[in-house]
Short mmCIF file of C-alpha atoms in Angstrom, two decimals:
data_model
loop_
_atom_site.label_atom_id
_atom_site.label_comp_id
_atom_site.label_asym_id
_atom_site.label_seq_id
_atom_site.Cartn_x
_atom_site.Cartn_y
_atom_site.Cartn_z
CA MET Q 268 0.11 0.23 -0.16
CA SER Q 269 2.94 2.43 -0.67
CA ARG Q 270 1.74 5.74 -2.06
CA PRO Q 271 3.99 8.48 -3.01
CA ARG Q 272 4.48 11.35 -0.41
CA GLU Q 273 6.54 14.84 0.19
CA GLY Q 274 9.36 14.23 2.60
CA THR Q 275 8.40 12.27 5.53
CA GLY Q 276 6.07 14.33 6.59
CA VAL Q 277 5.07 13.36 10.16
CA PRO Q 278 4.05 16.02 12.18
CA LEU Q 279 6.04 16.48 15.61
CA PRO Q 280 2.66 15.43 17.90
CA LEU Q 281 2.77 12.05 16.51
CA VAL Q 282 6.60 11.57 16.00
CA VAL Q 283 7.07 11.78 20.07
CA PRO Q 284 4.28 9.32 21.16
CA ALA Q 285 5.05 6.86 18.23
CA ALA Q 286 8.85 6.73 18.94
CA LEU Q 287 7.67 5.72 22.69
CA ALA Q 288 5.31 3.12 21.57
CA VAL Q 289 7.91 1.55 19.54
CA ALA Q 290 10.19 1.82 22.57
CA PHE Q 291 7.61 0.32 24.51
CA LEU Q 292 6.81 -2.17 22.20
CA VAL Q 293 10.32 -3.55 21.00
CA LEU Q 294 12.52 -2.93 24.69
CA PRO Q 295 10.86 -5.95 26.03
CA VAL Q 296 12.34 -8.12 23.10
CA ILE Q 297 15.34 -6.71 23.23
CA GLY Q 298 15.74 -7.46 26.65
CA LEU Q 299 15.38 -11.15 25.67
CA LEU Q 300 18.12 -10.93 22.96
CA VAL Q 301 20.25 -9.58 25.72
CA ARG Q 302 19.56 -12.36 28.18
CA THR Q 303 19.83 -14.87 25.57
CA PRO Q 304 22.52 -17.41 26.16
CA TRP Q 305 24.01 -17.44 22.91
CA SER Q 306 26.78 -20.11 23.81
CA SER Q 307 24.15 -22.68 24.80
CA LEU Q 308 22.20 -21.93 22.03
CA GLY Q 309 22.64 -24.83 19.69
CA GLU Q 310 22.23 -27.19 22.50
CA GLN Q 311 19.01 -25.86 23.72
CA LEU Q 312 17.49 -25.42 20.05
CA THR Q 313 18.38 -29.10 19.64
CA ALA Q 314 16.71 -30.49 23.03
CA PRO Q 315 14.23 -32.95 22.27
CA GLY Q 316 10.78 -31.76 22.04
CA VAL Q 317 11.57 -28.01 20.65
CA GLY Q 318 11.30 -29.25 16.72
CA GLU Q 319 7.91 -31.37 17.84
CA ALA Q 320 6.16 -28.11 20.01
CA LEU Q 321 6.99 -25.57 16.85
CA ARG Q 322 5.62 -27.92 14.43
CA LEU Q 323 2.52 -28.31 16.43
CA SER Q 324 2.49 -24.60 17.08
CA LEU Q 325 2.66 -23.97 13.48
CA VAL Q 326 0.27 -26.61 12.39
CA SER Q 327 -2.40 -26.06 15.06
CA ALA Q 328 -2.29 -21.91 14.49
CA THR Q 329 -2.48 -22.65 10.70
CA ALA Q 330 -5.70 -24.91 11.25
CA ALA Q 331 -7.25 -22.46 13.52
CA THR Q 332 -6.65 -19.54 11.05
CA GLY Q 333 -8.25 -21.70 8.63
CA ALA Q 334 -11.22 -22.66 10.84
CA SER Q 335 -11.81 -19.24 11.48
CA LEU Q 336 -11.49 -17.59 8.20
CA LEU Q 337 -14.55 -20.51 6.95
CA LEU Q 338 -16.33 -19.26 9.98
CA GLY Q 339 -15.35 -15.85 10.51
CA VAL Q 340 -15.90 -14.19 7.40
CA PRO Q 341 -19.52 -14.86 6.86
CA LEU Q 342 -20.19 -13.99 10.79
CA ALA Q 343 -18.21 -10.91 9.98
CA TRP Q 344 -20.74 -10.44 6.82
CA VAL Q 345 -23.67 -10.78 8.75
CA LEU Q 346 -22.50 -8.18 11.59
CA ALA Q 347 -21.60 -5.56 8.89
CA ARG Q 348 -24.36 -5.90 6.09
CA SER Q 349 -27.32 -7.96 7.24
CA ARG Q 350 -30.45 -6.49 8.78
CA ILE Q 351 -31.22 -9.25 11.24
CA ARG Q 352 -32.59 -8.18 14.69
CA GLY Q 353 -30.03 -8.06 17.73
CA ARG Q 354 -27.13 -7.59 15.85
CA SER Q 355 -25.37 -5.29 18.12
CA VAL Q 356 -25.97 -8.23 20.93
CA LEU Q 357 -24.44 -10.46 18.45
CA ARG Q 358 -21.66 -8.35 18.01
CA ALA Q 359 -21.30 -7.84 22.09
CA LEU Q 360 -21.26 -11.74 22.22
CA VAL Q 361 -18.54 -12.25 19.26
CA THR Q 362 -16.31 -10.26 21.60
CA VAL Q 363 -16.74 -12.17 24.53
CA PRO Q 364 -13.69 -14.23 24.08
CA LEU Q 365 -11.46 -11.53 23.63
CA VAL Q 366 -12.57 -10.33 27.37
CA LEU Q 367 -12.61 -13.84 28.91
CA PRO Q 368 -9.42 -14.93 30.61
CA PRO Q 369 -8.28 -17.54 28.73
CA VAL Q 370 -8.15 -19.95 31.20
CA VAL Q 371 -11.54 -19.63 31.91
CA GLY Q 372 -12.63 -19.81 28.21
CA GLY Q 373 -10.73 -23.55 28.82
CA VAL Q 374 -13.14 -24.39 31.42
CA ALA Q 375 -16.23 -23.28 29.01
CA LEU Q 376 -15.04 -25.10 26.57
CA PHE Q 377 -14.82 -28.38 28.98
CA LEU Q 378 -18.54 -27.56 29.79
CA VAL Q 379 -19.56 -27.82 26.45
CA LEU Q 380 -17.31 -30.36 24.52
CA GLY Q 381 -15.49 -31.84 27.29
CA ARG Q 382 -16.45 -35.60 28.35
CA GLN Q 383 -19.05 -34.36 30.68
CA GLY Q 384 -20.02 -31.68 28.54
CA ILE Q 385 -23.03 -30.29 27.11
CA VAL Q 386 -22.29 -31.60 23.36
CA GLY Q 387 -18.95 -33.47 24.29
CA SER Q 388 -20.95 -36.24 26.05
CA TRP Q 389 -23.28 -36.59 23.13
CA LEU Q 390 -20.19 -37.28 20.90
CA ASP Q 391 -18.86 -39.53 23.54
CA ASP Q 392 -22.08 -41.71 24.18
CA ALA Q 393 -23.05 -41.93 20.20
CA PHE Q 394 -19.51 -41.72 18.00
CA GLY Q 395 -17.20 -42.68 21.21
CA ILE Q 396 -15.46 -39.47 20.38
CA THR Q 397 -13.54 -37.33 23.05
CA ILE Q 398 -12.34 -33.87 22.03
CA PRO Q 399 -9.93 -33.20 25.56
CA PHE Q 400 -6.26 -33.66 25.57
CA THR Q 401 -6.43 -34.09 21.51
CA THR Q 402 -4.15 -31.65 18.83
CA THR Q 403 -7.96 -31.25 17.85
CA ALA Q 404 -8.51 -30.04 21.26
CA VAL Q 405 -5.75 -27.23 20.53
CA VAL Q 406 -7.08 -26.46 17.24
CA ILE Q 407 -10.69 -25.51 19.06
CA ALA Q 408 -9.22 -23.49 22.03
CA GLU Q 409 -7.02 -21.55 19.45
CA THR Q 410 -9.96 -20.58 16.98
CA PHE Q 411 -12.07 -19.82 20.05
CA VAL Q 412 -9.57 -17.46 21.67
CA ALA Q 413 -8.58 -16.10 18.19
CA MET Q 414 -11.64 -15.96 15.39
CA PRO Q 415 -12.96 -12.99 17.24
CA PHE Q 416 -9.78 -10.63 16.03
CA LEU Q 417 -10.36 -11.92 12.70
CA VAL Q 418 -14.09 -11.28 12.86
CA ILE Q 419 -13.58 -7.51 14.19
CA SER Q 420 -11.11 -6.81 11.40
CA VAL Q 421 -13.31 -8.00 8.29
CA GLU Q 422 -16.29 -6.47 9.93
CA GLY Q 423 -14.36 -3.08 9.70
CA ALA Q 424 -13.24 -3.41 6.31
CA LEU Q 425 -16.38 -4.62 5.47
CA ARG Q 426 -17.87 -1.19 7.16
CA ALA Q 427 -15.26 0.87 5.18
CA ALA Q 428 -15.91 -0.59 1.83
CA ASP Q 429 -18.13 1.25 -0.43
CA ALA Q 430 -21.31 -0.48 -0.62
CA ARG Q 431 -22.18 1.24 -3.77
CA PHE Q 432 -20.30 -1.38 -5.63
CA GLU Q 433 -22.25 -3.97 -4.30
CA ASP Q 434 -25.33 -2.23 -5.05
CA VAL Q 435 -24.47 -1.69 -8.82
CA ALA Q 436 -23.92 -5.55 -8.89
CA ALA Q 437 -27.21 -6.18 -7.61
CA THR Q 438 -28.77 -3.32 -10.40
CA LEU Q 439 -26.98 -5.27 -12.98
CA GLY Q 440 -29.01 -8.44 -12.00
CA ALA Q 441 -26.10 -10.49 -9.25
CA ASP Q 442 -27.71 -12.36 -6.76
CA ARG Q 443 -26.31 -11.59 -3.01
CA TRP Q 444 -23.96 -14.55 -3.30
CA THR Q 445 -22.73 -13.59 -6.74
CA THR Q 446 -21.98 -10.26 -5.34
CA PHE Q 447 -20.29 -11.61 -1.90
CA ARG Q 448 -18.05 -13.35 -3.80
CA THR Q 449 -17.47 -11.33 -7.05
CA VAL Q 450 -17.53 -8.18 -5.37
CA THR Q 451 -17.41 -7.47 -1.69
CA LEU Q 452 -14.52 -10.58 -1.07
CA PRO Q 453 -12.06 -8.88 -3.62
CA LEU Q 454 -13.09 -5.61 -1.70
CA VAL Q 455 -12.25 -6.55 1.41
CA ALA Q 456 -9.76 -8.79 0.90
CA PRO Q 457 -6.62 -7.04 2.36
CA GLY Q 458 -8.75 -6.59 5.56
CA ILE Q 459 -9.44 -10.59 5.62
CA ALA Q 460 -5.39 -10.73 5.10
CA ALA Q 461 -5.03 -8.51 7.85
CA GLY Q 462 -7.68 -10.48 10.16
CA ALA Q 463 -5.92 -13.58 9.26
CA VAL Q 464 -2.67 -12.42 10.02
CA LEU Q 465 -4.13 -10.90 13.34
CA CYS Q 466 -5.79 -14.35 14.11
CA TRP Q 467 -2.82 -16.55 13.30
CA ALA Q 468 -0.65 -14.61 15.77
CA ARG Q 469 -2.90 -14.63 18.55
CA ALA Q 470 -3.65 -18.48 18.07
CA LEU Q 471 -0.06 -19.04 17.75
CA GLY Q 472 0.80 -17.60 21.43
CA GLU Q 473 -2.48 -18.74 23.03
CA PHE Q 474 -1.44 -20.24 26.42
CA GLY Q 475 -4.10 -20.57 28.65
CA ALA Q 476 -7.17 -21.94 27.06
CA THR Q 477 -5.15 -24.68 25.36
CA ILE Q 478 -3.18 -25.93 28.55
CA THR Q 479 -6.65 -26.00 30.04
CA PHE Q 480 -9.03 -27.36 27.24
CA ALA Q 481 -6.42 -29.90 25.51
CA GLY Q 482 -3.79 -30.57 28.40
CA ASN Q 483 -0.19 -30.30 27.98
CA PHE Q 484 1.48 -33.44 26.74
CA PRO Q 485 4.46 -33.19 24.43
CA GLY Q 486 3.78 -34.44 20.52
CA THR Q 487 -0.19 -33.88 21.09
CA THR Q 488 -1.13 -30.66 22.83
CA GLN Q 489 2.27 -29.24 24.13
CA THR Q 490 2.79 -26.16 21.81
CA MET Q 491 5.61 -23.86 22.03
CA PRO Q 492 3.84 -21.38 24.70
CA LEU Q 493 3.13 -24.35 26.78
CA ALA Q 494 6.73 -25.34 26.25
CA VAL Q 495 8.11 -21.97 27.68
CA TYR Q 496 5.68 -21.47 30.47
CA LEU Q 497 6.91 -25.08 31.66
CA ALA Q 498 10.70 -24.12 31.03
CA LEU Q 499 10.24 -20.78 33.03
CA GLN Q 500 9.84 -22.98 35.73
CA ARG Q 501 12.99 -25.03 35.75
CA ASP Q 502 15.73 -23.45 33.29
CA PRO Q 503 14.61 -19.36 32.56
CA GLU Q 504 17.49 -19.56 29.99
CA ALA Q 505 15.53 -22.38 28.15
CA ALA Q 506 12.31 -20.07 28.12
CA VAL Q 507 13.90 -17.33 26.56
CA VAL Q 508 15.69 -19.43 24.03
CA LEU Q 509 12.25 -21.27 23.34
CA SER Q 510 10.55 -17.50 23.03
CA LEU Q 511 13.24 -16.24 20.67
CA VAL Q 512 12.36 -19.47 18.25
CA LEU Q 513 8.98 -18.85 18.14
CA LEU Q 514 9.30 -14.93 17.71
CA GLY Q 515 12.11 -15.58 14.87
CA VAL Q 516 9.66 -18.31 12.88
CA SER Q 517 6.42 -15.86 13.47
CA LEU Q 518 8.43 -13.06 12.33
CA ALA Q 519 9.70 -14.69 9.45
CA THR Q 520 6.69 -16.21 8.36
CA LEU Q 521 4.29 -12.73 8.58
CA LEU Q 522 7.43 -11.24 6.17
CA LEU Q 523 7.25 -13.75 3.91
CA LEU Q 524 3.85 -13.49 3.23
CA ARG Q 525 3.65 -9.82 3.14
CA ASP Q 526 6.36 -9.79 0.80
CA ARG Q 527 4.34 -11.94 -1.73
CA TRP Q 528 1.07 -9.76 -0.86
CA LEU Q 529 2.85 -6.69 -1.71
CA ARG Q 530 4.18 -8.21 -5.07
CA GLY Q 531 0.87 -9.70 -5.69
CA ALA Q 532 -0.51 -6.26 -5.39
CA ALA Q 533 2.06 -4.47 -7.48
CA SER Q 534 1.86 -6.54 -10.31
CA MET A 436 21.70 -15.02 38.37
CA ARG A 437 19.66 -16.94 36.27
CA ARG A 438 16.93 -16.86 37.72
CA ARG A 439 16.67 -13.27 37.70
CA LEU A 440 15.68 -13.75 33.86
CA ALA A 441 12.26 -15.24 35.10
CA LEU A 442 11.17 -11.39 35.55
CA LEU A 443 9.43 -11.87 32.56
CA ALA A 444 6.36 -13.00 34.30
CA ALA A 445 7.10 -10.98 37.54
CA THR A 446 6.11 -7.54 38.67
CA GLY A 447 2.96 -7.54 37.20
CA LEU A 448 0.78 -8.23 40.43
CA LEU A 449 2.96 -5.73 42.57
CA ALA A 450 0.94 -2.84 41.68
CA GLY A 451 -0.74 -1.46 44.43
CA CYS A 452 0.65 -3.38 47.34
CA GLY A 453 1.09 -0.42 49.88
CA THR A 454 4.32 0.03 51.86
CA ASP A 455 2.99 2.22 54.45
CA ALA A 456 3.32 0.34 57.34
CA SER A 457 4.66 1.50 60.87
CA GLY A 458 4.98 -1.87 62.74
CA ASP A 459 5.19 -1.08 66.72
CA ASP A 460 2.83 1.36 68.31
CA GLY A 461 3.59 -0.16 71.66
CA ASN A 462 0.27 -2.94 71.66
CA GLY A 463 0.63 -5.13 69.10
CA PRO A 464 1.67 -5.23 65.40
CA SER A 465 -0.39 -2.74 63.19
CA GLY A 466 -0.15 -1.45 59.79
CA THR A 467 0.13 -3.74 56.69
CA LEU A 468 1.22 -7.03 56.45
CA THR A 469 2.32 -8.54 52.82
CA VAL A 470 2.58 -11.92 52.97
CA PHE A 471 3.84 -14.03 49.69
CA ALA A 472 2.60 -17.60 49.78
CA ALA A 473 2.26 -20.54 47.95
CA ALA A 474 -1.38 -21.22 46.16
CA SER A 475 -1.67 -24.28 47.94
CA LEU A 476 -2.00 -22.42 51.24
CA THR A 477 -4.78 -20.07 50.00
CA ASP A 478 -7.47 -21.22 52.46
CA VAL A 479 -5.70 -21.58 55.59
CA PHE A 480 -3.31 -18.56 55.21
CA THR A 481 -6.31 -16.54 54.60
CA GLU A 482 -7.97 -17.92 57.61
CA LEU A 483 -5.19 -16.96 59.54
CA GLY A 484 -4.79 -13.79 58.38
CA ASP A 485 -8.63 -13.17 59.26
CA GLN A 486 -7.69 -14.03 62.48
CA LEU A 487 -4.64 -12.00 63.18
CA GLU A 488 -6.64 -9.00 62.03
CA ASP A 489 -9.63 -9.60 64.46
CA GLU A 490 -6.77 -9.98 67.25
CA ASN A 491 -5.07 -6.56 66.31
CA ALA A 492 -7.22 -3.56 65.47
CA GLY A 493 -5.29 -1.56 62.87
CA LEU A 494 -3.45 -4.52 61.10
CA GLU A 495 -4.40 -5.37 57.63
CA VAL A 496 -2.85 -8.29 56.17
CA ARG A 497 -2.27 -8.71 52.73
CA PHE A 498 -1.80 -12.18 50.40
CA ASN A 499 -0.06 -12.58 47.35
CA PHE A 500 -0.94 -16.18 46.28
CA ALA A 501 0.85 -17.91 43.40
CA GLY A 502 3.33 -20.58 42.18
CA SER A 503 6.16 -20.76 44.54
CA SER A 504 8.68 -19.94 41.78
CA ALA A 505 6.62 -16.94 40.48
CA LEU A 506 6.74 -15.56 44.03
CA ALA A 507 10.55 -16.25 44.57
CA THR A 508 11.26 -14.25 41.20
CA GLN A 509 8.97 -11.21 42.13
CA ILE A 510 10.77 -11.36 45.42
CA THR A 511 14.06 -10.95 43.80
CA GLN A 512 12.79 -8.30 41.73
CA SER A 513 12.71 -6.31 44.99
CA ALA A 514 8.68 -6.58 45.85
CA PRO A 515 8.30 -5.06 49.31
CA VAL A 516 7.50 -8.37 51.06
CA ASP A 517 7.11 -9.40 54.85
CA VAL A 518 6.62 -12.88 54.87
CA PHE A 519 7.23 -15.25 52.08
CA ALA A 520 5.55 -19.04 52.38
CA SER A 521 7.03 -21.40 49.99
CA ALA A 522 5.33 -24.84 48.63
CA ASP A 523 9.52 -26.29 48.33
CA GLU A 524 12.77 -25.84 49.71
CA PRO A 525 14.23 -24.80 46.58
CA GLN A 526 12.32 -21.92 45.90
CA MET A 527 12.78 -20.83 49.32
CA GLN A 528 17.01 -21.13 48.63
CA VAL A 529 16.73 -18.74 45.64
CA VAL A 530 15.43 -15.94 48.11
CA VAL A 531 17.91 -17.18 50.50
CA ASP A 532 20.76 -17.02 48.18
CA ALA A 533 19.77 -13.58 47.07
CA GLY A 534 20.46 -12.62 50.67
CA LEU A 535 17.28 -11.30 51.45
CA ALA A 536 16.28 -13.91 54.05
CA ASP A 537 18.33 -16.57 56.38
CA ARG A 538 17.03 -19.44 58.95
CA PRO A 539 13.61 -20.24 57.04
CA GLU A 540 11.68 -22.92 59.28
CA VAL A 541 9.43 -25.53 57.87
CA PHE A 542 5.57 -25.48 59.02
CA ALA A 543 4.06 -27.71 57.21
CA ALA A 544 4.58 -31.12 55.10
CA ASN A 545 2.16 -32.20 51.95
CA VAL A 546 2.08 -35.96 50.47
CA LEU A 547 0.47 -36.84 47.24
CA GLU A 548 -2.67 -38.57 46.91
CA ILE A 549 -4.99 -39.74 43.97
CA ALA A 550 -7.92 -37.49 42.93
CA VAL A 551 -10.94 -38.85 41.37
CA PRO A 552 -14.09 -37.44 40.49
CA ARG A 553 -17.30 -38.15 42.89
CA GLY A 554 -18.36 -41.52 42.57
CA ASN A 555 -15.06 -42.46 41.12
CA PRO A 556 -16.15 -43.54 37.58
CA GLY A 557 -13.06 -44.76 36.55
CA GLY A 558 -12.83 -47.11 39.05
CA VAL A 559 -9.41 -46.32 40.45
CA THR A 560 -8.37 -48.23 43.58
CA GLY A 561 -4.33 -47.00 43.66
CA LEU A 562 -1.27 -46.05 41.66
CA ALA A 563 -1.45 -49.20 39.38
CA ASP A 564 -4.42 -47.68 37.75
CA LEU A 565 -2.56 -44.42 36.62
CA GLY A 566 -0.98 -46.80 33.95
CA ARG A 567 -4.21 -47.88 32.49
CA ASP A 568 -4.49 -46.55 28.95
CA GLU A 569 -8.43 -45.99 28.97
CA LEU A 570 -8.12 -43.89 31.96
CA ALA A 571 -7.77 -40.26 30.99
CA VAL A 572 -5.17 -39.29 33.79
CA ALA A 573 -3.80 -35.90 34.61
CA LEU A 574 -0.09 -35.64 36.13
CA CYS A 575 2.04 -32.36 37.10
CA ALA A 576 4.58 -31.66 34.69
CA PRO A 577 7.97 -32.65 36.18
CA GLU A 578 8.93 -28.87 35.79
CA VAL A 579 6.75 -28.05 38.88
CA PRO A 580 6.82 -29.64 42.20
CA CYS A 581 4.05 -31.68 42.07
CA GLY A 582 5.51 -33.21 39.18
CA SER A 583 8.68 -34.03 40.40
CA ALA A 584 7.16 -35.74 43.68
CA ALA A 585 4.72 -37.74 41.60
CA GLU A 586 7.87 -39.02 39.18
CA GLN A 587 9.22 -39.98 42.71
CA VAL A 588 6.13 -41.70 44.02
CA LEU A 589 5.42 -43.38 40.57
CA ALA A 590 9.28 -44.49 40.17
CA SER A 591 9.69 -45.79 43.79
CA ALA A 592 6.25 -48.11 42.99
CA GLY A 593 7.72 -49.24 40.10
CA ILE A 594 4.51 -47.97 37.97
CA THR A 595 4.79 -46.18 34.25
CA ALA A 596 1.82 -43.90 34.34
CA ALA A 597 0.08 -43.20 31.06
CA PRO A 598 -1.21 -39.55 31.58
CA ASP A 599 -3.09 -37.48 29.03
CA THR A 600 -2.11 -33.85 30.43
CA LEU A 601 1.15 -32.85 32.59
CA ASP A 602 -0.53 -29.91 33.79
CA GLU A 603 1.48 -26.35 34.88
CA ASP A 604 0.20 -26.82 38.33
CA VAL A 605 -1.56 -29.21 40.89
CA ARG A 606 -4.56 -26.71 40.74
CA ALA A 607 -5.00 -26.84 37.18
CA ALA A 608 -5.11 -30.88 37.48
CA LEU A 609 -7.71 -30.47 40.38
CA THR A 610 -9.90 -28.51 37.88
CA LYS A 611 -9.98 -31.23 35.49
CA VAL A 612 -10.85 -34.04 38.44
CA GLU A 613 -13.90 -31.79 39.55
CA LEU A 614 -15.01 -31.60 36.23
CA GLY A 615 -14.63 -34.74 35.30
CA GLU A 616 -12.61 -34.53 32.58
CA VAL A 617 -10.28 -36.55 33.64
CA ASP A 618 -10.58 -40.24 35.48
CA ALA A 619 -7.60 -39.57 38.44
CA ALA A 620 -4.97 -36.99 38.96
CA LEU A 621 -2.18 -36.87 41.19
CA VAL A 622 -2.19 -33.91 44.05
CA TYR A 623 -1.42 -32.81 47.10
CA ALA A 624 -3.76 -34.19 50.10
CA SER A 625 -4.26 -30.37 51.47
CA ASP A 626 -5.76 -29.91 47.76
CA VAL A 627 -8.23 -33.02 47.99
CA ALA A 628 -9.33 -31.72 51.54
CA THR A 629 -10.49 -28.36 50.10
CA ALA A 630 -11.71 -29.30 47.18
CA GLY A 631 -15.20 -30.10 48.30
CA GLY A 632 -17.71 -32.89 47.42
CA GLU A 633 -16.52 -33.11 43.96
CA VAL A 634 -13.52 -34.70 44.17
CA GLU A 635 -12.31 -37.85 45.94
CA GLY A 636 -9.06 -38.46 47.69
CA ILE A 637 -7.14 -42.19 47.71
CA PRO A 638 -4.52 -42.52 49.76
CA VAL A 639 -1.02 -43.23 48.17
CA PRO A 640 1.02 -45.76 50.00
CA ASP A 641 4.48 -44.95 50.48
CA ALA A 642 3.56 -41.02 49.83
CA GLU A 643 6.02 -40.05 52.19
CA GLU A 644 8.75 -41.30 49.82
CA ALA A 645 7.95 -37.80 48.59
CA LEU A 646 7.04 -35.79 51.41
CA ASN A 647 6.80 -32.04 50.23
CA VAL A 648 8.05 -29.77 52.86
CA TYR A 649 6.85 -25.79 53.17
CA PRO A 650 9.47 -23.52 54.82
CA VAL A 651 8.58 -19.86 55.87
CA CYS A 652 10.68 -16.87 56.53
CA VAL A 653 10.35 -13.22 57.33
CA LEU A 654 12.33 -11.13 54.71
CA ALA A 655 15.59 -9.33 56.19
CA ASP A 656 13.77 -6.00 54.47
CA ALA A 657 10.31 -6.82 55.86
CA PRO A 658 8.95 -3.26 55.73
CA ASN A 659 6.75 -4.62 58.98
CA PRO A 660 8.96 -7.06 60.56
CA ALA A 661 6.99 -6.63 64.04
CA ALA A 662 3.72 -7.91 62.46
CA ALA A 663 5.60 -10.43 60.29
CA GLN A 664 6.82 -12.00 63.19
CA ALA A 665 3.25 -12.29 64.78
CA PHE A 666 2.01 -13.97 61.64
CA VAL A 667 4.79 -16.69 61.64
CA GLU A 668 4.43 -17.26 65.63
CA LEU A 669 0.45 -17.63 64.75
CA LEU A 670 1.52 -20.56 62.00
CA ARG A 671 3.67 -22.15 64.47
CA SER A 672 1.39 -21.94 67.57
CA ASP A 673 -1.11 -24.87 68.31
CA ARG A 674 -4.15 -22.79 66.50
CA GLY A 675 -1.98 -22.83 63.48
CA ARG A 676 -1.03 -26.29 63.61
CA GLU A 677 -4.38 -27.31 64.09
CA ALA A 678 -5.85 -24.98 61.05
CA LEU A 679 -3.05 -26.45 59.07
CA ALA A 680 -4.13 -30.22 59.78
CA ASP A 681 -7.81 -29.37 58.82
CA ALA A 682 -6.18 -28.17 55.87
CA GLY A 683 -4.86 -31.31 54.67
CA PHE A 684 -1.51 -30.69 55.75
CA ARG A 685 0.81 -32.89 57.46
CA GLU A 686 3.50 -32.01 60.69
CA PRO A 687 6.77 -31.66 59.20
#
């Protein structure tokens, strides 16, 4: 989204708080880097379980983002464009996972999808399916916590998008589903992408709901944030290294994707 | 030095802890007493704190309950604390090594017990059942005290457990039992005692093999040493020991 500009053109009253914001957000990361035990880095990285936890984190965060896109984009459309009653109540409900402490979210998931849960006990009786303590549970917990970020972003993009394009499509005879696919979606694609990134990042860092609902078991449910937390109990150095790995991988992924989008947008 | 790194998680909780403690007014402690205590002590310490407040007008007791390692980190990051009660000796040693306290006293002990949901749906009778694959079993992660105790108890009984989750602390494991999501968990006897009707306890033979002891100390820089001393004395008195026994703790 680069546009031609004249000079840097940033007014001074914005520069100072913006610089403070950067310092506030970046200094803790620098703190981590300073304390990193570089000499034992290789040893920490190749410790058993690190690769496994990283792989599990990436796979489950990506799956959670996929599920959020599939369910969240239609929900955002409903919130932004439909005229159903109680839309504001619906919007407030959607943001509940943002406010709920994630550990409580995990308990809430138990009450619905756990062995004794409303839906979970039926799944168990009818199909012999139990969800807690499985990788599926990790994806569900992450989706629960992260999807609202996507929904809010996409809804914002939909509201900002010019609805007249959709009106024109409608007057030209397109039904609402066709309009959604061929006009609305391309129009808000950048918003969806931004929301998906936010959602993925939140899912990747998810801790509370995951450790509660999915538990912590290496190879099945132990994602990087869980590994970091437990390492912190015994060996803070290892925790710092693990955090850096997670940080590095997520930054690299986001930069790579961003590159692709920018190139895509330019061509 | 290394442990100081754990400042990551630390200081947030402390905002608002007053340090306007004065201590000696002639008759009994007053001011504010700040106690940092292991999460497993929550119920019994709150009760003892209320008693101390009732007996000393002008005394306010404030608690910060959390995992012992988090508390030790907060204290070494210079949180203003009068009393520290840890759930194990290594975390107390962190504070002693930092030169912030000396001569901690052991005031209670805890053993592991098998916690099962009410009615014992998994038909658990002893440690051997923790190895049954078809049961959902929670243990504490080996990184936290209750997890290393569990490893010891299981090893000395020659049992290979088949856990479904290795929880970050003992209360997390207990919550899963209370919700009926696991058939069994190895937790402290004191946790079973305070869990209420949703949880039943099955004693573990040879649990004493991994006796967990609780040391307490008055910090060297305690803002209110008089009140701190009064609290520790209450803890060591007959009344304190009785309250601890009621909460499922053992004599050290």
